Amino acid sequence: MQQALLKILEGTDASVPPQGGRKHPQQELIHINTTNILFICGGAFVGLDKIVADRIGKKGIGFNSELAKRADENEDELMVQVMPQDLHKFGMIPELLGRIPVITSTRELTEDDLVEILVSPKNALVKQYRRMFEIEGVELEFEKEALREISRQAIARGTGARGLRAICEATLEATMFDLPSDLSITKVVVTSECVGGAGPPSGREGLAEQAPAGRGARHEVGRSLFWKMTRGCRPFG
């Protein structure tokens, strides 16, 4: 695989099948010159930090030398010190490394970064769940400490930003299941104690006359749409 990338990286006329080469072998190929294309090669590189730690750690030889000791640094600090020989030891061929002039690294997402991901993007998870609850005429509120607890659990699991949805699903699963059939709930508050399914979110219940005007009127239409968005199946009844 690495050998196949060499010509593409240094610049060549590559023939690309527009519909995939295996299912449509007789199709006309598109010719692309890769000379002026910027290639960014990325990956997780699991275990590369240990290779760097072994290289920069102390090595002892002889009777009076210090014992060999691995560098005791966090992964972000180690990845900043990656050299081509580390990537070679990791498994990349020298010819490919020679065609990649710049080597850089990203840092691990912090708790503040994950909270920002939960609330700030256009399609943020918190906004998605609020919209789904609005379909049922229910207000959804996340306490600040609850958002931080979600982020802490994602860091503890080692899943990063991709694990945020799983934690939110575990937190709100029971509530989303019961909400379409309970017209008395007008507001749901997610606290830090209920994150990850440890307990049910607190719901503010009101009398029928205190419920929002659309809560009952849009119940049937909203119920079907709510279930379609959250479960992909039809509600009971």
Coordinates of N, CA and C in Angstrom, one line a residue:
M1 N 0.8 -1.2 0.0 CA 0.0 0.0 0.0 C 0.9 1.3 0.0
Q2 N 1.9 1.3 0.8 CA 2.8 2.4 0.9 C 3.5 2.6 -0.4
Q3 N 3.9 1.5 -1.0 CA 4.6 1.6 -2.3 C 3.7 2.3 -3.4
A4 N 2.4 2.0 -3.3 CA 1.5 2.5 -4.3 C 1.3 4.0 -4.2
L5 N 1.6 4.5 -3.0 CA 1.4 6.0 -2.7 C 2.6 6.8 -3.2
L6 N 3.7 6.2 -3.4 CA 4.9 7.0 -3.7 C 4.7 7.9 -5.0
K7 N 4.3 7.3 -6.1 CA 4.1 8.1 -7.3 C 3.1 9.1 -7.2
I8 N 2.0 8.8 -6.5 CA 0.9 9.8 -6.3 C 1.4 11.0 -5.5
L9 N 2.2 10.8 -4.5 CA 2.7 11.9 -3.6 C 3.7 12.8 -4.4
E10 N 4.6 12.2 -5.2 CA 5.6 13.0 -5.8 C 5.1 13.7 -7.1
G11 N 3.9 13.3 -7.6 CA 3.3 13.9 -8.7 C 3.3 13.0 -10.0
T12 N 2.1 12.6 -10.4 CA 2.0 11.8 -11.6 C 0.6 11.9 -12.1
D13 N 0.3 11.3 -13.3 CA -1.0 11.3 -13.9 C -1.7 10.0 -13.4
A14 N -2.6 10.2 -12.5 CA -3.3 9.0 -11.9 C -4.6 8.8 -12.6
S15 N -4.9 7.5 -12.9 CA -6.2 7.1 -13.5 C -7.2 6.7 -12.4
V16 N -8.3 7.4 -12.3 CA -9.2 7.2 -11.2 C -10.5 6.7 -11.8
P17 N -11.0 5.5 -11.3 CA -12.4 5.0 -11.8 C -13.5 5.8 -11.0
P18 N -14.3 6.5 -11.7 CA -15.3 7.3 -11.0 C -16.4 6.5 -10.2
Q19 N -16.6 5.2 -10.6 CA -17.6 4.4 -9.9 C -17.0 3.2 -9.2
G20 N -15.7 3.2 -9.0 CA -15.1 2.1 -8.4 C -14.7 1.1 -9.4
G21 N -13.5 0.5 -9.2 CA -12.9 -0.3 -10.3 C -13.4 -1.7 -10.3
R22 N -13.8 -2.3 -9.2 CA -14.1 -3.7 -9.2 C -15.5 -4.1 -9.8
K23 N -16.5 -3.2 -9.5 CA -17.8 -3.5 -10.0 C -18.0 -3.1 -11.4
H24 N -17.2 -2.1 -11.8 CA -17.4 -1.6 -13.2 C -16.0 -1.5 -13.9
P25 N -15.5 -2.7 -14.3 CA -14.1 -2.7 -14.8 C -14.0 -2.1 -16.2
Q26 N -15.1 -2.0 -17.0 CA -15.1 -1.4 -18.3 C -15.3 0.1 -18.4
Q27 N -15.5 0.7 -17.3 CA -15.8 2.2 -17.3 C -14.6 3.0 -17.8
E28 N -14.9 4.2 -18.2 CA -13.9 5.2 -18.6 C -13.2 5.8 -17.4
L29 N -11.9 5.9 -17.4 CA -11.2 6.4 -16.3 C -11.0 7.9 -16.4
I30 N -10.9 8.5 -15.2 CA -10.7 10.0 -15.2 C -9.2 10.2 -14.8
H31 N -8.5 11.0 -15.6 CA -7.0 11.2 -15.4 C -6.8 12.5 -14.6
I32 N -6.1 12.4 -13.5 CA -5.8 13.5 -12.6 C -4.4 13.6 -12.4
N33 N -3.8 14.8 -12.6 CA -2.4 15.1 -12.3 C -2.3 15.5 -10.8
T34 N -1.5 14.8 -10.1 CA -1.4 15.1 -8.6 C -0.2 16.0 -8.2
T35 N 0.4 16.6 -9.2 CA 1.5 17.5 -8.9 C 1.2 18.6 -8.0
N36 N 0.1 19.3 -8.2 CA -0.3 20.4 -7.4 C -1.3 20.1 -6.3
I37 N -1.4 18.9 -5.9 CA -2.4 18.5 -4.9 C -1.7 18.4 -3.5
L38 N -2.2 19.0 -2.5 CA -1.6 18.9 -1.2 C -2.2 17.7 -0.5
F39 N -1.3 16.8 -0.1 CA -1.7 15.5 0.5 C -1.5 15.7 2.0
I40 N -2.5 15.4 2.8 CA -2.4 15.4 4.3 C -2.6 13.9 4.8
C41 N -1.6 13.3 5.3 CA -1.6 11.9 5.8 C -1.8 11.9 7.3
G42 N -2.9 11.4 7.8 CA -3.2 11.4 9.2 C -3.6 10.0 9.7
G43 N -3.5 9.8 11.0 CA -3.9 8.6 11.6 C -3.8 8.6 13.1
A44 N -4.2 7.6 13.8 CA -4.1 7.5 15.2 C -2.7 7.2 15.7
F45 N -2.0 6.3 15.0 CA -0.6 5.9 15.3 C -0.5 5.5 16.8
V46 N -1.4 4.5 17.1 CA -1.4 3.9 18.5 C -0.1 3.2 18.8
G47 N 0.6 3.6 19.9 CA 1.8 3.1 20.3 C 3.1 3.9 19.8
L48 N 2.9 4.9 19.0 CA 4.0 5.7 18.6 C 4.6 6.5 19.7
D49 N 3.8 6.9 20.7 CA 4.3 7.6 21.9 C 5.3 6.7 22.7
K50 N 5.1 5.4 22.7 CA 6.0 4.6 23.4 C 7.3 4.5 22.7
I51 N 7.3 4.5 21.4 CA 8.6 4.5 20.6 C 9.4 5.7 20.9
V52 N 8.7 6.9 20.9 CA 9.4 8.1 21.2 C 9.9 8.1 22.6
A53 N 9.1 7.6 23.6 CA 9.6 7.6 25.0 C 10.8 6.7 25.1
D54 N 10.9 5.6 24.4 CA 12.1 4.8 24.4 C 13.3 5.5 23.8
R55 N 13.1 6.3 22.8 CA 14.2 7.0 22.2 C 14.8 8.1 23.0
I56 N 13.9 8.9 23.6 CA 14.4 10.1 24.4 C 14.7 9.7 25.9
G57 N 14.4 8.5 26.3 CA 14.6 8.1 27.7 C 16.1 7.9 27.9
K58 N 16.5 7.8 29.2 CA 17.9 7.5 29.5 C 18.3 6.1 29.3
K59 N 19.5 5.9 28.8 CA 20.0 4.5 28.5 C 21.3 4.3 29.2
G60 N 21.4 3.3 30.0 CA 22.6 3.0 30.8 C 23.4 1.9 30.2
I61 N 24.7 2.2 30.1 CA 25.7 1.2 29.7 C 26.9 1.3 30.6
G62 N 27.4 0.1 31.1 CA 28.5 0.1 32.0 C 28.1 0.0 33.4
F63 N 29.1 -0.1 34.3 CA 28.8 -0.4 35.7 C 28.4 0.9 36.4
N64 N 29.0 2.1 36.1 CA 28.7 3.3 36.8 C 27.6 4.2 36.2
S65 N 27.0 3.7 35.1 CA 26.0 4.5 34.4 C 24.6 4.3 35.1
E66 N 23.7 5.3 34.8 CA 22.4 5.2 35.4 C 21.6 4.1 34.7
L67 N 20.6 3.6 35.4 CA 19.8 2.5 34.8 C 18.9 3.1 33.7
A68 N 18.6 2.3 32.7 CA 17.7 2.7 31.6 C 16.4 3.1 32.2
K69 N 15.9 4.3 31.7 CA 14.6 4.8 32.2 C 13.8 5.4 31.1
R70 N 12.6 5.0 30.9 CA 11.7 5.6 29.9 C 11.3 7.0 30.3
A71 N 11.2 7.9 29.3 CA 10.8 9.3 29.6 C 9.4 9.3 30.1
D72 N 9.2 10.0 31.2 CA 7.9 10.0 31.9 C 7.2 11.3 31.5
E73 N 6.5 11.3 30.4 CA 5.8 12.5 29.9 C 4.5 12.1 29.4
N74 N 3.5 13.0 29.3 CA 2.2 12.7 28.7 C 2.3 12.5 27.2
E75 N 1.3 11.9 26.7 CA 1.3 11.6 25.2 C 1.4 12.8 24.3
D76 N 0.8 13.9 24.7 CA 0.9 15.1 23.8 C 2.3 15.6 23.7
E77 N 3.0 15.6 24.9 CA 4.4 16.1 24.8 C 5.3 15.2 24.1
L78 N 5.0 13.9 24.1 CA 5.8 12.9 23.4 C 5.6 13.0 21.9
M79 N 4.3 13.2 21.5 CA 4.0 13.2 20.1 C 4.6 14.5 19.4
V80 N 4.9 15.5 20.1 CA 5.5 16.7 19.6 C 6.9 16.4 19.1
Q81 N 7.6 15.4 19.8 CA 9.0 15.1 19.6 C 9.2 14.0 18.6
V82 N 8.1 13.7 17.8 CA 8.2 12.6 16.8 C 9.2 12.9 15.7
M83 N 10.1 12.0 15.4 CA 11.1 12.1 14.3 C 10.8 11.1 13.3
P84 N 11.4 11.3 12.0 CA 11.2 10.3 11.0 C 11.6 8.9 11.4
Q85 N 12.7 8.7 12.2 CA 13.1 7.4 12.6 C 12.1 6.7 13.5
D86 N 11.3 7.5 14.2 CA 10.2 6.9 15.0 C 9.1 6.3 14.1
L87 N 8.8 7.1 13.1 CA 7.8 6.6 12.1 C 8.3 5.4 11.4
H88 N 9.6 5.3 11.1 CA 10.1 4.2 10.4 C 10.1 3.0 11.3
K89 N 10.4 3.1 12.6 CA 10.3 2.0 13.5 C 8.8 1.6 13.7
F90 N 7.9 2.5 13.5 CA 6.5 2.2 13.7 C 6.0 1.4 12.5
G91 N 6.7 1.5 11.3 CA 6.3 0.6 10.2 C 6.2 1.3 8.9
M92 N 6.5 2.6 8.8 CA 6.5 3.3 7.5 C 7.8 3.2 6.8
I93 N 7.7 3.1 5.5 CA 9.0 2.9 4.7 C 9.7 4.2 4.5
P94 N 11.0 4.2 4.4 CA 11.8 5.5 4.3 C 11.4 6.2 3.0
E95 N 11.1 5.5 1.9 CA 10.7 6.2 0.7 C 9.5 7.1 0.9
L96 N 8.5 6.6 1.7 CA 7.3 7.4 1.9 C 7.6 8.6 2.9
L97 N 8.4 8.3 3.9 CA 8.8 9.4 4.8 C 9.5 10.5 4.2
G98 N 10.3 10.2 3.2 CA 11.1 11.2 2.5 C 10.2 12.1 1.6
R99 N 9.0 11.7 1.3 CA 8.1 12.5 0.5 C 7.1 13.3 1.4
I100 N 7.2 13.1 2.7 CA 6.4 13.9 3.6 C 7.3 14.8 4.4
P101 N 7.4 16.1 3.9 CA 8.4 17.0 4.5 C 8.0 17.6 5.9
V102 N 6.7 17.6 6.2 CA 6.3 18.2 7.5 C 5.6 17.2 8.3
I103 N 6.0 17.1 9.6 CA 5.4 16.1 10.5 C 4.9 17.0 11.7
T104 N 3.7 16.9 12.0 CA 3.1 17.6 13.2 C 2.2 16.7 13.9
S105 N 1.6 17.1 15.0 CA 0.7 16.3 15.9 C -0.4 17.2 16.4
T106 N -1.5 16.5 16.8 CA -2.6 17.2 17.4 C -2.6 16.8 18.9
R107 N -3.2 17.7 19.7 CA -3.2 17.4 21.2 C -4.6 16.7 21.5
E108 N -4.6 16.0 22.6 CA -5.8 15.4 23.1 C -6.9 16.4 23.5
L109 N -8.1 16.1 23.2 CA -9.2 17.0 23.5 C -9.4 17.1 25.1
T110 N -9.5 18.3 25.6 CA -9.6 18.5 27.0 C -11.1 18.6 27.4
E111 N -11.4 18.6 28.7 CA -12.8 18.7 29.1 C -13.5 19.9 28.5
D112 N -12.8 21.1 28.5 CA -13.4 22.3 28.0 C -13.7 22.2 26.5
D113 N -12.8 21.5 25.7 CA -13.0 21.3 24.3 C -14.2 20.4 24.1
L114 N -14.4 19.4 24.8 CA -15.6 18.5 24.6 C -16.9 19.2 25.0
V115 N -16.9 20.1 26.0 CA -18.1 20.9 26.3 C -18.4 21.8 25.2
E116 N -17.3 22.4 24.6 CA -17.5 23.3 23.4 C -18.1 22.5 22.2
I117 N -17.7 21.3 22.0 CA -18.2 20.5 21.0 C -19.7 20.1 21.2
L118 N -20.1 20.0 22.5 CA -21.5 19.6 22.8 C -22.4 20.8 22.5
V119 N -22.0 22.0 22.6 CA -23.0 23.1 22.6 C -22.7 24.1 21.4
S120 N -21.5 24.2 20.9 CA -21.2 25.3 19.9 C -21.5 25.1 18.5
P121 N -21.2 23.9 17.9 CA -21.3 23.7 16.4 C -22.8 23.9 16.0
K122 N -23.0 24.1 14.7 CA -24.3 24.3 14.2 C -25.2 23.1 14.4
N123 N -24.6 21.9 14.3 CA -25.4 20.7 14.6 C -25.0 20.0 15.9
A124 N -24.7 20.8 16.9 CA -24.2 20.3 18.2 C -25.2 19.3 18.8
L125 N -24.7 18.3 19.6 CA -25.6 17.3 20.1 C -26.7 17.9 21.0
V126 N -26.3 18.9 21.8 CA -27.3 19.5 22.7 C -28.4 20.1 21.9
K127 N -28.1 20.8 20.8 CA -29.1 21.4 20.0 C -30.0 20.4 19.3
Q128 N -29.4 19.2 18.9 CA -30.2 18.2 18.3 C -31.2 17.6 19.3
Y129 N -30.8 17.3 20.5 CA -31.7 16.8 21.5 C -32.8 17.8 21.9
R130 N -32.4 19.1 22.0 CA -33.4 20.1 22.3 C -34.5 20.1 21.2
R131 N -34.1 20.0 20.0 CA -35.0 20.1 18.9 C -35.9 18.8 18.9
M132 N -35.4 17.7 19.3 CA -36.2 16.5 19.3 C -37.3 16.6 20.5
F133 N -36.9 17.2 21.6 CA -37.8 17.4 22.7 C -38.8 18.5 22.3
E134 N -38.4 19.5 21.5 CA -39.4 20.5 21.1 C -40.5 20.0 20.3
I135 N -40.2 18.9 19.5 CA -41.2 18.3 18.7 C -42.4 17.8 19.6
E136 N -42.0 17.4 20.8 CA -43.0 16.9 21.8 C -43.6 18.1 22.6
G137 N -43.1 19.3 22.4 CA -43.6 20.4 23.2 C -42.9 20.5 24.5
V138 N -41.8 19.9 24.7 CA -41.1 19.8 26.0 C -39.8 20.6 25.9
E139 N -39.5 21.3 26.9 CA -38.2 22.1 27.0 C -37.1 21.2 27.6
L140 N -36.0 21.1 27.0 CA -34.9 20.3 27.5 C -33.7 21.3 28.0
E141 N -33.3 21.1 29.2 CA -32.2 21.9 29.7 C -31.1 21.0 30.2
F142 N -29.8 21.4 29.9 CA -28.6 20.7 30.4 C -27.9 21.7 31.3
E143 N -27.7 21.2 32.6 CA -27.0 22.0 33.5 C -25.5 22.1 33.1
K144 N -24.8 23.1 33.5 CA -23.4 23.2 33.1 C -22.6 22.1 33.7
E145 N -22.9 21.7 34.9 CA -22.1 20.6 35.5 C -22.4 19.3 34.8
A146 N -23.6 19.1 34.3 CA -24.0 17.9 33.5 C -23.2 17.8 32.2
L147 N -23.0 18.9 31.6 CA -22.1 18.9 30.3 C -20.7 18.6 30.7
R148 N -20.2 19.0 31.8 CA -18.8 18.7 32.2 C -18.7 17.2 32.6
E149 N -19.8 16.7 33.2 CA -19.7 15.3 33.6 C -19.8 14.4 32.3
I150 N -20.5 14.8 31.3 CA -20.5 14.1 30.1 C -19.1 14.1 29.4
S151 N -18.5 15.2 29.5 CA -17.1 15.3 28.9 C -16.1 14.5 29.7
R152 N -16.3 14.5 31.0 CA -15.4 13.7 31.9 C -15.5 12.2 31.6
Q153 N -16.7 11.7 31.4 CA -17.0 10.3 31.1 C -16.4 9.9 29.8
A154 N -16.5 10.8 28.8 CA -15.9 10.6 27.5 C -14.4 10.4 27.5
I155 N -13.8 11.3 28.4 CA -12.3 11.2 28.5 C -11.9 9.9 29.3
A156 N -12.7 9.6 30.3 CA -12.4 8.4 31.0 C -12.5 7.1 30.2
R157 N -13.5 7.1 29.2 CA -13.7 6.0 28.4 C -12.6 5.9 27.2
G158 N -12.0 7.1 27.0 CA -11.0 7.1 25.9 C -11.7 7.2 24.5
T159 N -12.9 7.6 24.5 CA -13.6 7.6 23.2 C -13.6 9.0 22.5
G160 N -13.2 10.1 23.3 CA -13.2 11.4 22.7 C -14.5 11.9 22.3
A161 N -14.5 12.8 21.3 CA -15.8 13.4 20.9 C -16.8 12.4 20.3
R162 N -16.3 11.3 19.7 CA -17.3 10.3 19.2 C -18.1 9.6 20.2
G163 N -17.6 9.6 21.5 CA -18.3 9.0 22.6 C -19.3 9.8 23.2
L164 N -19.4 11.1 22.9 CA -20.4 12.0 23.5 C -21.8 11.5 23.3
R165 N -22.1 11.1 22.0 CA -23.5 10.7 21.7 C -23.9 9.5 22.5
A166 N -23.0 8.6 22.7 CA -23.4 7.4 23.4 C -23.8 7.7 24.9
I167 N -23.0 8.6 25.5 CA -23.3 9.0 26.8 C -24.6 9.8 26.9
C168 N -24.9 10.6 26.0 CA -26.2 11.4 25.9 C -27.3 10.4 25.7
E169 N -27.1 9.4 24.9 CA -28.2 8.4 24.6 C -28.5 7.7 25.9
A170 N -27.5 7.2 26.6 CA -27.7 6.5 27.9 C -28.4 7.4 28.9
T171 N -28.1 8.7 28.9 CA -28.7 9.6 29.9 C -30.2 9.8 29.6
L172 N -30.5 10.0 28.3 CA -31.9 10.4 27.9 C -32.8 9.3 27.4
E173 N -32.2 8.1 27.3 CA -32.9 7.0 26.7 C -34.3 6.7 27.3
A174 N -34.3 6.5 28.6 CA -35.6 6.2 29.3 C -36.6 7.4 29.2
T175 N -36.1 8.6 29.2 CA -37.0 9.8 29.1 C -37.6 9.9 27.7
M176 N -36.8 9.6 26.7 CA -37.3 9.7 25.3 C -38.3 8.6 25.0
F177 N -38.1 7.5 25.8 CA -39.1 6.4 25.6 C -40.4 6.7 26.2
D178 N -40.4 7.3 27.3 CA -41.7 7.6 28.1 C -42.3 8.9 27.7
L179 N -41.6 9.8 27.1 CA -42.1 11.2 26.9 C -43.3 11.3 26.0
P180 N -43.3 10.5 24.8 CA -44.5 10.7 23.9 C -45.8 10.3 24.6
S181 N -45.8 9.5 25.6 CA -47.1 9.0 26.2 C -47.4 9.8 27.5
D182 N -46.6 10.7 27.9 CA -46.8 11.4 29.2 C -46.9 12.9 28.8
L183 N -48.2 13.4 28.7 CA -48.4 14.8 28.4 C -48.3 15.7 29.5
S184 N -48.0 15.2 30.7 CA -47.9 16.1 31.9 C -46.5 16.8 32.0
I185 N -45.5 16.2 31.3 CA -44.2 16.7 31.4 C -44.0 17.9 30.5
T186 N -43.6 19.0 31.0 CA -43.3 20.2 30.2 C -41.9 20.6 30.1
K187 N -41.1 20.1 31.0 CA -39.6 20.5 31.0 C -38.8 19.3 31.6
V188 N -37.7 19.1 31.0 CA -36.7 18.0 31.5 C -35.4 18.7 31.7
V189 N -34.8 18.5 32.9 CA -33.5 19.0 33.3 C -32.5 17.9 33.5
V190 N -31.4 18.0 32.8 CA -30.4 17.0 32.9 C -29.3 17.5 33.9
T191 N -29.1 16.8 35.0 CA -28.2 17.1 36.0 C -27.0 16.2 35.9
S192 N -25.9 16.5 36.7 CA -24.7 15.7 36.7 C -24.9 14.3 37.3
E193 N -25.9 14.2 38.2 CA -26.2 13.0 38.9 C -26.8 11.9 37.9
C194 N -27.5 12.3 36.9 CA -28.2 11.4 36.0 C -27.4 11.1 34.7
V195 N -26.2 11.7 34.5 CA -25.4 11.5 33.3 C -25.0 10.0 33.2
G196 N -25.1 9.4 32.0 CA -24.7 8.1 31.8 C -25.7 7.0 32.2
G197 N -27.0 7.5 32.6 CA -28.0 6.5 33.0 C -28.0 6.2 34.5
A198 N -27.2 7.0 35.3 CA -27.1 6.7 36.7 C -28.4 7.0 37.4
G199 N -29.2 7.9 36.8 CA -30.6 8.2 37.4 C -31.4 9.0 36.3
P200 N -32.7 9.0 36.5 CA -33.5 9.7 35.5 C -33.4 11.2 35.6
P201 N -33.4 11.9 34.5 CA -33.4 13.4 34.5 C -34.7 13.9 35.2
S202 N -34.6 15.0 35.9 CA -35.7 15.6 36.6 C -36.7 16.2 35.6
G203 N -38.0 15.9 35.7 CA -39.0 16.4 34.8 C -40.0 17.3 35.6
R204 N -40.3 18.4 35.1 CA -41.3 19.3 35.7 C -42.6 19.0 35.1
E205 N -43.5 18.5 36.0 CA -44.8 18.1 35.6 C -45.8 19.2 35.9
G206 N -46.8 19.5 35.0 CA -47.8 20.4 35.3 C -49.2 19.9 35.0
L207 N -50.2 20.6 35.4 CA -51.6 20.2 35.1 C -51.8 20.4 33.6
A208 N -52.9 19.9 33.1 CA -53.2 20.0 31.7 C -53.3 21.4 31.2
E209 N -54.0 22.2 32.1 CA -54.2 23.6 31.7 C -52.9 24.4 31.7
Q210 N -51.9 23.9 32.4 CA -50.6 24.6 32.5 C -49.7 24.2 31.4
A211 N -49.9 23.1 30.8 CA -49.1 22.6 29.7 C -49.1 23.6 28.5
P212 N -48.0 23.6 27.8 CA -48.0 24.5 26.6 C -49.1 24.1 25.6
A213 N -49.5 25.1 24.8 CA -50.7 24.9 23.9 C -50.5 23.8 22.9
G214 N -49.2 23.6 22.4 CA -49.0 22.6 21.4 C -48.7 21.3 21.9
R215 N -48.6 21.1 23.3 CA -48.2 19.9 23.9 C -49.2 18.8 23.6
G216 N -50.5 19.0 23.7 CA -51.5 18.0 23.4 C -52.0 18.0 22.0
A217 N -52.1 19.2 21.4 CA -52.6 19.3 20.0 C -51.7 18.6 19.0
R218 N -50.4 18.7 19.2 CA -49.4 18.1 18.3 C -48.9 16.8 18.7
H219 N -49.6 16.2 19.7 CA -49.1 15.0 20.3 C -49.0 13.8 19.3
E220 N -50.0 13.6 18.5 CA -50.0 12.4 17.6 C -49.0 12.6 16.5
V221 N -49.0 13.8 15.9 CA -48.0 14.0 14.8 C -46.6 14.1 15.4
G222 N -46.4 14.8 16.5 CA -45.1 14.9 17.1 C -44.6 13.6 17.6
R223 N -45.5 12.7 18.1 CA -45.1 11.4 18.6 C -44.5 10.6 17.5
S224 N -45.1 10.5 16.4 CA -44.6 9.7 15.3 C -43.3 10.2 14.8
L225 N -43.2 11.6 14.6 CA -41.9 12.1 14.2 C -40.8 12.0 15.2
F226 N -41.2 12.1 16.4 CA -40.2 12.0 17.5 C -39.6 10.6 17.5
W227 N -40.4 9.6 17.4 CA -40.0 8.2 17.4 C -39.2 7.9 16.1
K228 N -39.6 8.5 15.0 CA -38.8 8.3 13.8 C -37.4 8.8 13.9
M229 N -37.2 9.9 14.5 CA -35.9 10.6 14.6 C -35.0 9.9 15.7
T230 N -35.7 9.3 16.7 CA -34.8 8.8 17.8 C -34.7 7.3 17.8
R231 N -35.7 6.6 17.3 CA -35.6 5.1 17.4 C -35.7 4.4 16.1
G232 N -36.2 5.1 15.1 CA -36.3 4.4 13.8 C -37.4 3.4 13.7
C233 N -38.4 3.4 14.7 CA -39.5 2.4 14.7 C -40.8 3.1 15.1
R234 N -41.9 2.5 14.9 CA -43.2 3.1 15.2 C -43.5 2.9 16.7
P235 N -44.2 3.9 17.2 CA -44.6 3.9 18.6 C -45.7 2.8 18.8
F236 N -45.8 2.4 20.1 CA -46.9 1.5 20.4 C -48.2 2.2 20.5
G237 N -49.3 1.5 20.1 CA -50.6 2.1 20.3 C -51.1 2.8 19.0

